[in-house]
Tab-separated table of C-alpha atoms in Angstrom:
chain	number	residue	atom	x	y	z
A	680	UNK	CA	242.814	26.687	-58.351
A	681	UNK	CA	244.336	30.121	-57.999
A	682	UNK	CA	245.953	29.594	-61.391
A	683	UNK	CA	242.515	29.924	-62.935
A	684	UNK	CA	242.458	33.618	-62.143
A	685	UNK	CA	245.654	34.166	-64.075
A	686	UNK	CA	244.090	32.364	-67.011
A	687	UNK	CA	241.386	34.977	-67.384
A	688	UNK	CA	241.451	36.172	-70.941
A	689	UNK	CA	239.313	38.877	-72.426
A	690	UNK	CA	238.771	39.962	-75.964
A	691	UNK	CA	236.773	42.877	-77.228
A	692	UNK	CA	235.301	42.688	-80.682
A	693	UNK	CA	232.721	44.700	-82.563
A	694	UNK	CA	230.133	42.938	-84.662
A	695	UNK	CA	226.599	43.525	-85.820
A	696	UNK	CA	223.982	41.809	-83.634
A	697	UNK	CA	220.459	40.497	-83.987
A	698	UNK	CA	217.758	38.858	-81.664
A	699	UNK	CA	217.425	35.954	-79.088
A	700	UNK	CA	215.223	34.209	-76.278
A	701	UNK	CA	214.541	33.831	-72.575
A	702	UNK	CA	212.550	32.115	-69.963
A	703	UNK	CA	213.361	31.832	-66.317
A	704	UNK	CA	212.873	31.133	-62.672
A	705	UNK	CA	209.593	30.711	-60.847
A	706	UNK	CA	208.325	34.012	-59.453
A	707	UNK	CA	204.864	35.213	-58.601
A	708	UNK	CA	202.794	36.912	-61.269
A	709	UNK	CA	203.365	40.637	-61.460
A	710	UNK	CA	201.616	43.506	-63.119
A	711	UNK	CA	203.361	46.431	-64.770
A	712	UNK	CA	206.666	47.448	-63.293
A	713	UNK	CA	209.331	49.969	-64.075
A	714	UNK	CA	212.675	48.685	-65.324
A	715	UNK	CA	215.730	50.913	-65.267
A	716	UNK	CA	215.629	54.466	-66.413
A	717	UNK	CA	216.972	53.472	-69.813
A	718	UNK	CA	213.570	52.013	-70.666
A	719	UNK	CA	211.117	54.871	-70.809
A	720	UNK	CA	207.599	53.686	-70.079
A	721	UNK	CA	206.379	50.593	-68.262
A	722	UNK	CA	207.101	47.054	-69.382
A	723	UNK	CA	204.145	44.913	-70.388
A	724	UNK	CA	202.606	42.735	-67.656
A	725	UNK	CA	203.716	39.122	-67.370
A	726	UNK	CA	201.657	36.009	-67.557
A	727	UNK	CA	202.382	33.174	-65.261
A	728	UNK	CA	202.412	30.098	-67.465
A	729	UNK	CA	201.826	27.228	-65.091
A	730	UNK	CA	201.727	23.539	-65.977
A	731	UNK	CA	202.328	20.382	-64.010
A	732	UNK	CA	206.009	20.602	-64.760
A	733	UNK	CA	207.013	24.216	-65.117
A	734	UNK	CA	206.448	27.843	-64.302
A	735	UNK	CA	207.656	30.459	-66.759
A	736	UNK	CA	206.964	34.098	-67.452
A	737	UNK	CA	206.233	35.856	-70.685
A	738	UNK	CA	204.985	39.301	-71.566
A	739	UNK	CA	201.300	39.368	-72.359
A	740	UNK	CA	201.785	41.748	-75.240
A	741	UNK	CA	202.581	40.706	-78.803
A	742	UNK	CA	205.714	41.955	-80.511
A	743	UNK	CA	204.228	45.178	-81.810
A	744	UNK	CA	202.982	46.297	-78.396
A	745	UNK	CA	206.228	45.306	-76.734
A	746	UNK	CA	208.330	47.279	-79.201
A	747	UNK	CA	206.048	50.277	-78.863
A	748	UNK	CA	206.437	50.141	-75.088
A	749	UNK	CA	210.216	50.069	-75.401
A	750	UNK	CA	210.397	52.588	-78.196
A	751	UNK	CA	211.643	51.602	-81.644
A	752	UNK	CA	214.852	53.564	-81.161
A	753	UNK	CA	215.446	52.473	-77.575
A	754	UNK	CA	218.851	50.840	-77.244
A	755	UNK	CA	219.278	47.886	-74.931
A	756	UNK	CA	222.484	47.019	-73.107
A	757	UNK	CA	222.473	43.439	-71.843
A	758	UNK	CA	224.911	41.510	-69.677
A	759	UNK	CA	225.184	37.817	-70.637
A	760	UNK	CA	226.494	35.154	-68.227
A	761	UNK	CA	227.426	31.581	-69.229
A	762	UNK	CA	228.529	28.786	-66.855
A	763	UNK	CA	226.870	25.671	-68.289
A	764	UNK	CA	230.015	23.537	-68.431
A	765	UNK	CA	233.729	24.301	-68.089
A	766	UNK	CA	234.149	27.946	-69.115
A	767	UNK	CA	233.125	30.970	-67.065
A	768	UNK	CA	232.049	33.666	-69.522
A	769	UNK	CA	230.425	37.084	-69.484
A	770	UNK	CA	229.841	39.748	-72.117
A	771	UNK	CA	228.056	43.042	-72.613
A	772	UNK	CA	226.195	43.541	-75.871
A	773	UNK	CA	224.074	46.350	-77.324
A	774	UNK	CA	220.867	45.717	-79.247
A	775	UNK	CA	222.340	47.594	-82.221
A	776	UNK	CA	224.777	44.712	-82.729
A	777	UNK	CA	227.810	46.056	-80.918
A	778	UNK	CA	229.788	43.732	-78.668
A	779	UNK	CA	231.149	45.963	-75.925
A	780	UNK	CA	233.112	43.256	-74.142
A	781	UNK	CA	233.733	39.537	-74.010
A	782	UNK	CA	235.543	37.755	-71.168
A	783	UNK	CA	236.189	34.024	-70.811
A	784	UNK	CA	237.974	32.201	-67.991
A	785	UNK	CA	239.119	28.776	-69.162
A	786	UNK	CA	239.362	25.626	-67.051
A	787	UNK	CA	241.935	24.062	-69.372
A	788	UNK	CA	244.242	23.085	-66.513
A	789	UNK	CA	241.432	21.202	-64.794
A	790	UNK	CA	240.520	19.417	-68.024
A	791	UNK	CA	244.075	18.121	-68.316
A	792	UNK	CA	244.295	17.176	-64.647
A	793	UNK	CA	241.024	15.220	-64.563
A	794	UNK	CA	240.936	14.039	-68.174
A	795	UNK	CA	237.653	15.843	-68.775
A	796	UNK	CA	235.047	17.896	-66.942
A	797	UNK	CA	234.692	17.029	-63.241
A	798	UNK	CA	231.391	18.710	-62.256
A	799	UNK	CA	232.267	19.474	-58.624
A	800	UNK	CA	235.693	20.878	-59.489
A	801	UNK	CA	234.170	22.841	-62.378
A	802	UNK	CA	231.613	24.347	-59.988
A	803	UNK	CA	234.354	25.433	-57.600
A	804	UNK	CA	236.340	26.946	-60.461
A	805	UNK	CA	233.284	28.900	-61.627
A	806	UNK	CA	232.651	30.139	-58.090
A	807	UNK	CA	236.254	31.282	-57.777
A	808	UNK	CA	236.219	33.533	-60.837
A	809	UNK	CA	232.583	34.454	-61.572
A	810	UNK	CA	232.685	37.806	-59.762
A	811	UNK	CA	235.929	38.800	-61.451
A	812	UNK	CA	234.742	37.704	-64.905
A	813	UNK	CA	231.504	39.702	-64.660
A	814	UNK	CA	233.269	42.758	-63.283
A	815	UNK	CA	235.896	42.606	-66.014
A	816	UNK	CA	233.167	42.389	-68.656
A	817	UNK	CA	231.538	45.520	-67.238
A	818	UNK	CA	234.881	47.332	-66.978
A	819	UNK	CA	235.913	46.443	-70.525
A	820	UNK	CA	232.525	47.647	-71.775
A	821	UNK	CA	232.935	50.887	-69.788
A	822	UNK	CA	229.520	50.459	-68.200
A	823	UNK	CA	228.177	49.880	-64.695
A	824	UNK	CA	225.265	47.740	-63.573
A	825	UNK	CA	223.094	50.855	-63.596
A	826	UNK	CA	223.665	51.209	-67.350
A	827	UNK	CA	222.259	47.754	-68.066
A	828	UNK	CA	218.776	47.131	-69.431
A	829	UNK	CA	218.639	43.448	-68.434
A	830	UNK	CA	220.690	40.411	-67.445
A	831	UNK	CA	220.636	37.198	-69.498
A	832	UNK	CA	221.932	33.896	-68.140
A	833	UNK	CA	222.097	30.261	-69.234
A	834	UNK	CA	219.627	28.111	-67.271
A	835	UNK	CA	220.097	24.917	-69.327
A	836	UNK	CA	220.977	22.519	-70.685
A	837	UNK	CA	224.247	21.853	-68.892
A	838	UNK	CA	225.713	20.644	-65.595
A	839	UNK	CA	223.457	21.580	-62.671
A	840	UNK	CA	226.327	22.474	-60.353
A	841	UNK	CA	227.831	24.775	-62.966
A	842	UNK	CA	224.550	26.345	-64.070
A	843	UNK	CA	223.792	27.255	-60.455
A	844	UNK	CA	226.874	29.491	-60.184
A	845	UNK	CA	225.904	31.640	-63.177
A	846	UNK	CA	222.236	31.810	-62.255
A	847	UNK	CA	222.975	32.932	-58.705
A	848	UNK	CA	225.316	35.649	-59.953
A	849	UNK	CA	222.807	36.844	-62.549
A	850	UNK	CA	220.014	36.984	-59.978
A	851	UNK	CA	222.218	38.857	-57.538
A	852	UNK	CA	223.026	41.526	-60.131
A	853	UNK	CA	219.445	41.722	-61.386
A	854	UNK	CA	217.990	41.870	-57.876
A	855	UNK	CA	220.427	44.485	-56.591
A	856	UNK	CA	219.838	46.829	-59.539
A	857	UNK	CA	216.163	46.008	-60.231
A	858	UNK	CA	216.869	44.586	-63.681
A	859	UNK	CA	214.682	42.200	-65.704
A	860	UNK	CA	216.254	38.777	-66.127
A	861	UNK	CA	216.187	36.481	-69.162
A	862	UNK	CA	216.734	32.730	-68.820
A	863	UNK	CA	218.495	31.442	-71.931
A	864	UNK	CA	218.589	28.031	-73.603
A	865	UNK	CA	222.254	27.263	-74.230
A	866	UNK	CA	221.726	25.522	-77.571
A	867	UNK	CA	219.398	28.204	-78.898
A	868	UNK	CA	222.118	30.723	-78.072
A	869	UNK	CA	224.597	28.762	-80.206
A	870	UNK	CA	222.149	28.951	-83.104
A	871	UNK	CA	221.123	32.580	-82.722
A	872	UNK	CA	224.615	34.013	-82.365
A	873	UNK	CA	224.895	33.425	-86.125
A	874	UNK	CA	222.236	36.130	-86.561
A	875	UNK	CA	224.576	38.483	-84.761
A	876	UNK	CA	227.309	38.087	-87.370
A	877	UNK	CA	225.177	37.522	-90.473
A	878	UNK	CA	222.587	40.239	-91.041
A	879	UNK	CA	221.040	38.344	-93.942
A	880	UNK	CA	220.198	35.350	-91.762
A	881	UNK	CA	216.434	35.299	-91.322
A	882	UNK	CA	214.011	32.592	-90.250
A	883	UNK	CA	213.541	29.867	-91.324
A	884	UNK	CA	216.981	28.249	-91.382
A	885	UNK	CA	218.598	24.918	-90.511
A	886	UNK	CA	221.134	24.659	-87.703
A	887	UNK	CA	223.682	21.982	-86.849
A	888	UNK	CA	224.872	22.484	-83.283
A	889	UNK	CA	227.948	20.421	-82.444
A	890	UNK	CA	229.968	20.446	-79.241
A	891	UNK	CA	231.416	18.220	-76.555
A	892	UNK	CA	228.023	17.419	-75.116
A	893	UNK	CA	225.609	17.961	-77.977
A	894	UNK	CA	224.836	16.983	-81.549
A	895	UNK	CA	221.633	18.660	-82.651
A	896	UNK	CA	220.000	19.267	-86.029
A	897	UNK	CA	217.089	21.691	-85.937
A	898	UNK	CA	214.777	23.574	-88.226
A	899	UNK	CA	214.483	27.112	-86.835
A	900	UNK	CA	211.096	28.327	-88.033
A	901	UNK	CA	210.992	31.440	-85.870
A	902	UNK	CA	212.389	32.829	-82.631
A	903	UNK	CA	211.541	30.212	-80.016
A	904	UNK	CA	209.978	27.829	-82.558
A	905	UNK	CA	212.214	24.884	-83.386
A	906	UNK	CA	211.736	21.399	-84.792
A	907	UNK	CA	214.295	18.816	-83.765
A	908	UNK	CA	215.338	16.862	-86.826
A	909	UNK	CA	218.020	14.801	-85.124
A	910	UNK	CA	220.172	14.520	-82.024
A	911	UNK	CA	222.754	12.192	-80.517
A	912	UNK	CA	221.565	8.926	-79.016
A	913	UNK	CA	224.764	8.482	-76.996
A	914	UNK	CA	228.002	10.478	-77.364
A	915	UNK	CA	228.459	13.759	-79.209
A	916	UNK	CA	231.170	14.412	-81.766
A	917	UNK	CA	233.108	16.674	-79.396
A	918	UNK	CA	233.278	13.878	-76.828
A	919	UNK	CA	234.649	11.560	-79.539
A	920	UNK	CA	237.319	14.112	-80.464
A	921	UNK	CA	238.279	14.560	-76.809
A	922	UNK	CA	238.621	10.843	-76.118
A	923	UNK	CA	240.576	10.285	-79.337
A	924	UNK	CA	242.953	13.088	-78.426
A	925	UNK	CA	243.451	11.702	-74.938
A	926	UNK	CA	244.096	8.166	-76.170
A	927	UNK	CA	246.614	9.464	-78.720
A	928	UNK	CA	248.562	11.301	-76.027
A	929	UNK	CA	247.843	14.784	-77.405
A	930	UNK	CA	248.061	18.100	-75.584
A	931	UNK	CA	244.555	18.473	-74.152
A	932	UNK	CA	244.926	22.009	-72.831
A	933	UNK	CA	243.108	23.240	-75.946
A	934	UNK	CA	240.699	20.278	-75.758
A	935	UNK	CA	240.779	17.283	-78.088
A	936	UNK	CA	239.204	18.880	-81.144
A	937	UNK	CA	241.979	21.306	-82.126
A	938	UNK	CA	244.673	18.805	-81.140
A	939	UNK	CA	243.231	15.984	-83.267
A	940	UNK	CA	242.583	18.319	-86.213
A	941	UNK	CA	246.175	19.534	-86.160
A	942	UNK	CA	247.671	16.031	-85.985
A	943	UNK	CA	245.267	14.727	-88.663
A	944	UNK	CA	246.841	17.061	-91.223
A	945	UNK	CA	249.951	14.851	-91.069
A	946	UNK	CA	248.099	11.568	-91.524
A	947	UNK	CA	246.454	9.406	-94.176
A	948	UNK	CA	242.688	9.597	-93.686
A	949	UNK	CA	242.171	6.284	-95.482
A	950	UNK	CA	244.750	4.367	-93.460
A	951	UNK	CA	242.217	2.863	-91.022
A	952	UNK	CA	238.874	1.759	-92.462
A	953	UNK	CA	236.566	2.838	-89.667
A	954	UNK	CA	232.857	2.155	-90.180
A	955	UNK	CA	230.509	5.127	-90.512
A	956	UNK	CA	227.987	5.009	-87.641
A	957	UNK	CA	224.277	4.348	-88.185
A	958	UNK	CA	224.467	3.771	-91.935
A	959	UNK	CA	221.405	1.550	-91.698
A	960	UNK	CA	219.283	4.189	-89.933
A	961	UNK	CA	217.456	6.495	-92.335
A	962	UNK	CA	217.049	9.316	-89.856
A	963	UNK	CA	219.048	12.337	-88.717
A	964	UNK	CA	220.244	11.059	-85.351
A	965	UNK	CA	223.894	10.658	-84.392
A	966	UNK	CA	225.950	8.062	-82.541
A	967	UNK	CA	229.661	8.286	-81.752
A	968	UNK	CA	230.016	5.629	-79.033
A	969	UNK	CA	230.765	2.888	-81.564
A	970	UNK	CA	233.316	5.000	-83.425
A	971	UNK	CA	235.076	5.709	-80.139
A	972	UNK	CA	235.372	1.967	-79.552
A	973	UNK	CA	236.779	1.452	-83.057
A	974	UNK	CA	239.390	4.153	-82.436
A	975	UNK	CA	240.404	2.698	-79.071
A	976	UNK	CA	240.888	-0.743	-80.592
A	977	UNK	CA	242.950	0.683	-83.465
A	978	UNK	CA	245.178	2.507	-80.987
A	979	UNK	CA	245.652	-0.652	-78.933
A	980	UNK	CA	246.524	-2.644	-82.065
A	981	UNK	CA	249.345	-0.176	-82.800
A	982	UNK	CA	250.627	-0.391	-79.216
A	983	UNK	CA	250.394	3.370	-78.834
A	984	UNK	CA	251.233	4.483	-75.301
A	985	UNK	CA	249.183	7.583	-74.413
A	986	UNK	CA	251.475	8.268	-71.454
A	987	UNK	CA	254.147	9.232	-73.995
A	988	UNK	CA	253.243	12.743	-75.169
A	989	UNK	CA	252.998	13.254	-78.911
A	990	UNK	CA	255.908	15.700	-78.673
A	991	UNK	CA	258.136	12.850	-77.433
A	992	UNK	CA	256.917	10.194	-79.878
A	993	UNK	CA	259.292	8.763	-82.453
A	994	UNK	CA	258.687	9.344	-86.153
A	995	UNK	CA	257.031	5.946	-86.741
A	996	UNK	CA	254.901	6.284	-83.617
A	997	UNK	CA	253.873	9.812	-84.581
A	998	UNK	CA	252.928	8.662	-88.094
A	999	UNK	CA	250.699	5.911	-86.686
A	1000	UNK	CA	248.976	8.394	-84.381
A	1001	UNK	CA	248.482	10.873	-87.222
A	1002	UNK	CA	246.966	8.210	-89.469
A	1003	UNK	CA	244.481	7.204	-86.782
A	1004	UNK	CA	243.610	10.847	-86.102
A	1005	UNK	CA	243.009	11.527	-89.802
A	1006	UNK	CA	240.997	8.320	-90.299
A	1007	UNK	CA	238.859	9.089	-87.263
A	1008	UNK	CA	238.202	12.666	-88.371
A	1009	UNK	CA	237.178	11.602	-91.871
A	1010	UNK	CA	234.540	9.162	-90.603
A	1011	UNK	CA	233.352	11.387	-87.745
A	1012	UNK	CA	232.674	14.237	-90.167
A	1013	UNK	CA	231.266	11.922	-92.859
A	1014	UNK	CA	228.637	10.946	-90.272
A	1015	UNK	CA	227.774	14.655	-89.936
A	1016	UNK	CA	227.589	15.074	-93.710
A	1017	UNK	CA	225.189	12.177	-94.230
A	1018	UNK	CA	222.815	13.325	-91.509
A	1019	UNK	CA	222.943	16.947	-92.674
A	1020	UNK	CA	222.022	15.935	-96.209
A	1021	UNK	CA	218.925	14.134	-94.980
A	1022	UNK	CA	218.048	17.008	-92.619
A	1023	UNK	CA	218.224	19.496	-95.490
A	1024	UNK	CA	215.833	17.348	-97.522
A	1025	UNK	CA	213.365	17.093	-94.636
A	1026	UNK	CA	213.562	20.789	-93.795
A	1027	UNK	CA	213.118	21.900	-97.392
A	1028	UNK	CA	209.859	19.931	-97.564
A	1029	UNK	CA	208.531	21.915	-94.588
A	1030	UNK	CA	210.105	25.289	-95.418
A	1031	UNK	CA	211.075	25.575	-99.111
A	1032	UNK	CA	212.307	29.142	-98.570
A	1033	UNK	CA	215.308	28.053	-96.475
A	1034	UNK	CA	218.569	29.608	-97.668
A	1035	UNK	CA	221.047	28.939	-94.847
A	1036	UNK	CA	222.624	26.159	-92.832
A	1037	UNK	CA	224.082	27.449	-89.559
A	1038	UNK	CA	226.886	25.403	-88.014
A	1039	UNK	CA	227.763	26.443	-84.479
A	1040	UNK	CA	229.101	25.070	-81.203
A	1041	UNK	CA	232.684	24.332	-80.225
A	1042	UNK	CA	233.321	21.739	-82.965
A	1043	UNK	CA	232.213	24.265	-85.587
A	1044	UNK	CA	235.611	25.918	-85.093
A	1045	UNK	CA	237.154	22.919	-86.867
A	1046	UNK	CA	238.196	23.985	-90.375
A	1047	UNK	CA	237.937	20.436	-91.755
A	1048	UNK	CA	234.331	20.250	-90.529
A	1049	UNK	CA	233.530	23.585	-92.154
A	1050	UNK	CA	235.087	22.695	-95.485
A	1051	UNK	CA	233.261	19.362	-95.716
A	1052	UNK	CA	229.887	20.815	-94.759
A	1053	UNK	CA	230.348	23.678	-97.180
A	1054	UNK	CA	230.361	21.134	-100.010
A	1055	UNK	CA	227.017	19.817	-98.774
A	1056	UNK	CA	225.332	23.223	-98.696
A	1057	UNK	CA	226.700	24.159	-102.109
A	1058	UNK	CA	225.212	20.956	-103.495
A	1059	UNK	CA	221.791	22.122	-102.253
A	1060	UNK	CA	222.271	25.778	-103.301
A	1061	UNK	CA	222.369	26.936	-99.681
A	1062	UNK	CA	224.763	29.198	-97.811
A	1063	UNK	CA	226.876	28.021	-94.867
A	1064	UNK	CA	226.943	30.381	-91.887
A	1065	UNK	CA	229.557	29.744	-89.177
A	1066	UNK	CA	230.242	32.225	-86.369
A	1067	UNK	CA	233.908	33.077	-85.804
A	1068	UNK	CA	235.722	30.582	-83.543
A	1069	UNK	CA	235.492	32.875	-80.508
A	1070	UNK	CA	231.699	32.769	-80.795
A	1071	UNK	CA	231.485	29.037	-81.548
A	1072	UNK	CA	232.828	27.909	-78.195
A	1073	UNK	CA	230.809	28.754	-75.073
A	1074	UNK	CA	230.728	32.510	-74.557
A	1075	UNK	CA	228.750	35.303	-72.937
A	1076	UNK	CA	228.051	37.117	-76.211
A	1077	UNK	CA	225.664	34.440	-77.462
A	1078	UNK	CA	223.798	34.528	-74.142
A	1079	UNK	CA	223.483	38.315	-74.135
A	1080	UNK	CA	222.366	38.326	-77.774
A	1081	UNK	CA	219.770	35.642	-77.203
A	1082	UNK	CA	218.550	37.622	-74.225
A	1083	UNK	CA	218.183	40.687	-76.434
A	1084	UNK	CA	216.186	38.789	-79.049
A	1085	UNK	CA	213.705	37.461	-76.496
A	1086	UNK	CA	213.576	40.641	-74.461
A	1087	UNK	CA	212.482	42.525	-77.551
A	1088	UNK	CA	209.640	40.017	-77.852
A	1089	UNK	CA	208.575	40.674	-74.269
A	1090	UNK	CA	209.884	37.355	-72.925
A	1091	UNK	CA	211.669	37.948	-69.639
A	1092	UNK	CA	211.157	37.798	-65.894
A	1093	UNK	CA	210.811	40.700	-63.472
A	1094	UNK	CA	213.701	41.559	-61.156
A	1095	UNK	CA	214.287	38.918	-58.469
A	1096	UNK	CA	214.271	39.919	-54.795
A	1097	UNK	CA	217.149	42.186	-53.837
A	1098	UNK	CA	218.029	39.992	-50.848
A	1099	UNK	CA	217.333	36.496	-52.090
A	1100	UNK	CA	218.339	33.757	-49.623
A	1101	UNK	CA	221.300	31.586	-50.546
A	1102	UNK	CA	219.168	28.452	-50.431
A	1103	UNK	CA	216.480	29.839	-52.748
A	1104	UNK	CA	215.210	27.263	-55.229
A	1105	UNK	CA	216.452	28.046	-58.728
A	1106	UNK	CA	215.025	27.012	-62.074
A	1107	UNK	CA	217.888	24.975	-63.540
A	1108	UNK	CA	217.284	22.782	-66.581
A	1109	UNK	CA	220.247	20.425	-67.077
A	1110	UNK	CA	218.263	18.389	-69.630
A	1111	UNK	CA	216.122	20.697	-71.668
A	1112	UNK	CA	215.126	19.951	-75.278
A	1113	UNK	CA	215.127	22.878	-77.661
A	1114	UNK	CA	212.294	21.783	-79.933
A	1115	UNK	CA	209.768	19.047	-80.529
A	1116	UNK	CA	210.924	15.981	-82.440
A	1117	UNK	CA	210.082	15.728	-86.128
A	1118	UNK	CA	207.769	12.748	-86.651
A	1119	UNK	CA	210.006	11.023	-89.229
A	1120	UNK	CA	213.066	11.548	-87.084
A	1121	UNK	CA	211.640	10.325	-83.797
A	1122	UNK	CA	213.905	7.803	-82.137
A	1123	UNK	CA	212.925	5.020	-79.789
A	1124	UNK	CA	216.391	5.085	-78.249
A	1125	UNK	CA	216.139	4.883	-74.489
A	1126	UNK	CA	218.723	7.605	-73.971
A	1127	UNK	CA	216.553	10.066	-75.871
A	1128	UNK	CA	213.498	9.254	-73.786
A	1129	UNK	CA	215.208	9.650	-70.426
A	1130	UNK	CA	216.790	12.935	-71.504
A	1131	UNK	CA	213.461	14.730	-71.840
A	1132	UNK	CA	213.199	15.920	-68.258
A	1133	UNK	CA	211.910	19.414	-69.040
A	1134	UNK	CA	209.369	20.291	-71.697
A	1135	UNK	CA	211.040	21.849	-74.712
A	1136	UNK	CA	211.598	25.579	-75.048
A	1137	UNK	CA	209.355	25.569	-78.126
A	1138	UNK	CA	206.439	23.925	-76.301
A	1139	UNK	CA	206.687	26.374	-73.393
A	1140	UNK	CA	206.614	29.415	-75.654
A	1141	UNK	CA	203.716	28.010	-77.675
A	1142	UNK	CA	201.784	27.288	-74.463
A	1143	UNK	CA	202.346	30.847	-73.264
A	1144	UNK	CA	201.009	32.385	-76.455
A	1145	UNK	CA	197.898	30.201	-76.372
A	1146	UNK	CA	196.772	31.526	-72.981
A	1147	UNK	CA	197.382	35.177	-73.782
A	1148	UNK	CA	194.213	37.224	-74.359
């Protein structure tokens, strides 16, 4: 485990930022309170939004009052913490769009050892490096905790054990230095980070969020207001890439996506006639479980031995693996294309002014995916917006930026107690929908029903605004 510390890598980049959301742990209703000395004037009072299933906090003031309280020229400095899955990440970002630091500690060695994410081992790895990652982010940014305006942290969706590590660290920092705290939706952060790098990106827009655990098509109508056009009913595309890479005996230290993409360049994408999933379903939902089975059977039919690394495979063996990789990638991405086309048509009916399709998440780093989807958006006279690869995979920048966007709207929680007990109950949302399902796209799939443990971010924000005076 000690090797994880040596794997800490940090990069500092400077980009232009924009806004994002928050919502957090259960705390008692407070009136006005002073934040740090950077924020001249009191912060607006919070409302306790209580339902049968959730407690959240939002400022009672609309955007104009909130911005007046902060001062139009007041600059925010926000620390973002991300531990939803297998990377420990932290970053410091200014509200003027400047990324002061970005640090990520990878669990690549664990992924190889266990053939994927092992939640308990991932939690231990996060716990081992979280203090060092956060401190390095502050050091690289040349700031201290006292210079921060707020702390933003992922509270869901993700693995509960992993989320807990980041949330505890964020609450410790926020409580010790009396900082407001912003609970961030991981998938919203993937969508909003595009507004950091593309100043022309305004609401409404469409977003395709693709990663190892998620396939999500949304219409982003406004900050915190999302309509779910489609999602995965079983496995996500990133999971399919990872399993394909593992079965083909590829180097998984970079995860399956990059490894399969690289090998696919050597293969014939029409060699294996895989079936495109869900052709008969006229909706925007995804399914990759069946394609995974097709790939596994094709690999078995070629007698490919995954225990023999690709680097040691003979020329004929390597060619067979490359052909399967290319054939898989073609069909996996064709599935994305077909669903995106339908999503664009649906979204344009609701919001004819849409000009952009955002593609984000770890799989959005794939150049083949980008090139294919770019043809789709050009066909519909839209513009494709993809964050740089370092901001597509899980990172602290997207969390900090989302925190900034919501903080500026007055959506945040007051500082937690300075000496919070270790066994304090935390608001973790491992299954947390981003938006409400579009009527035409609603699925009766059982997996979708059981996944809706928490009310969606959109419904919570709408409920909070309805009770405000």
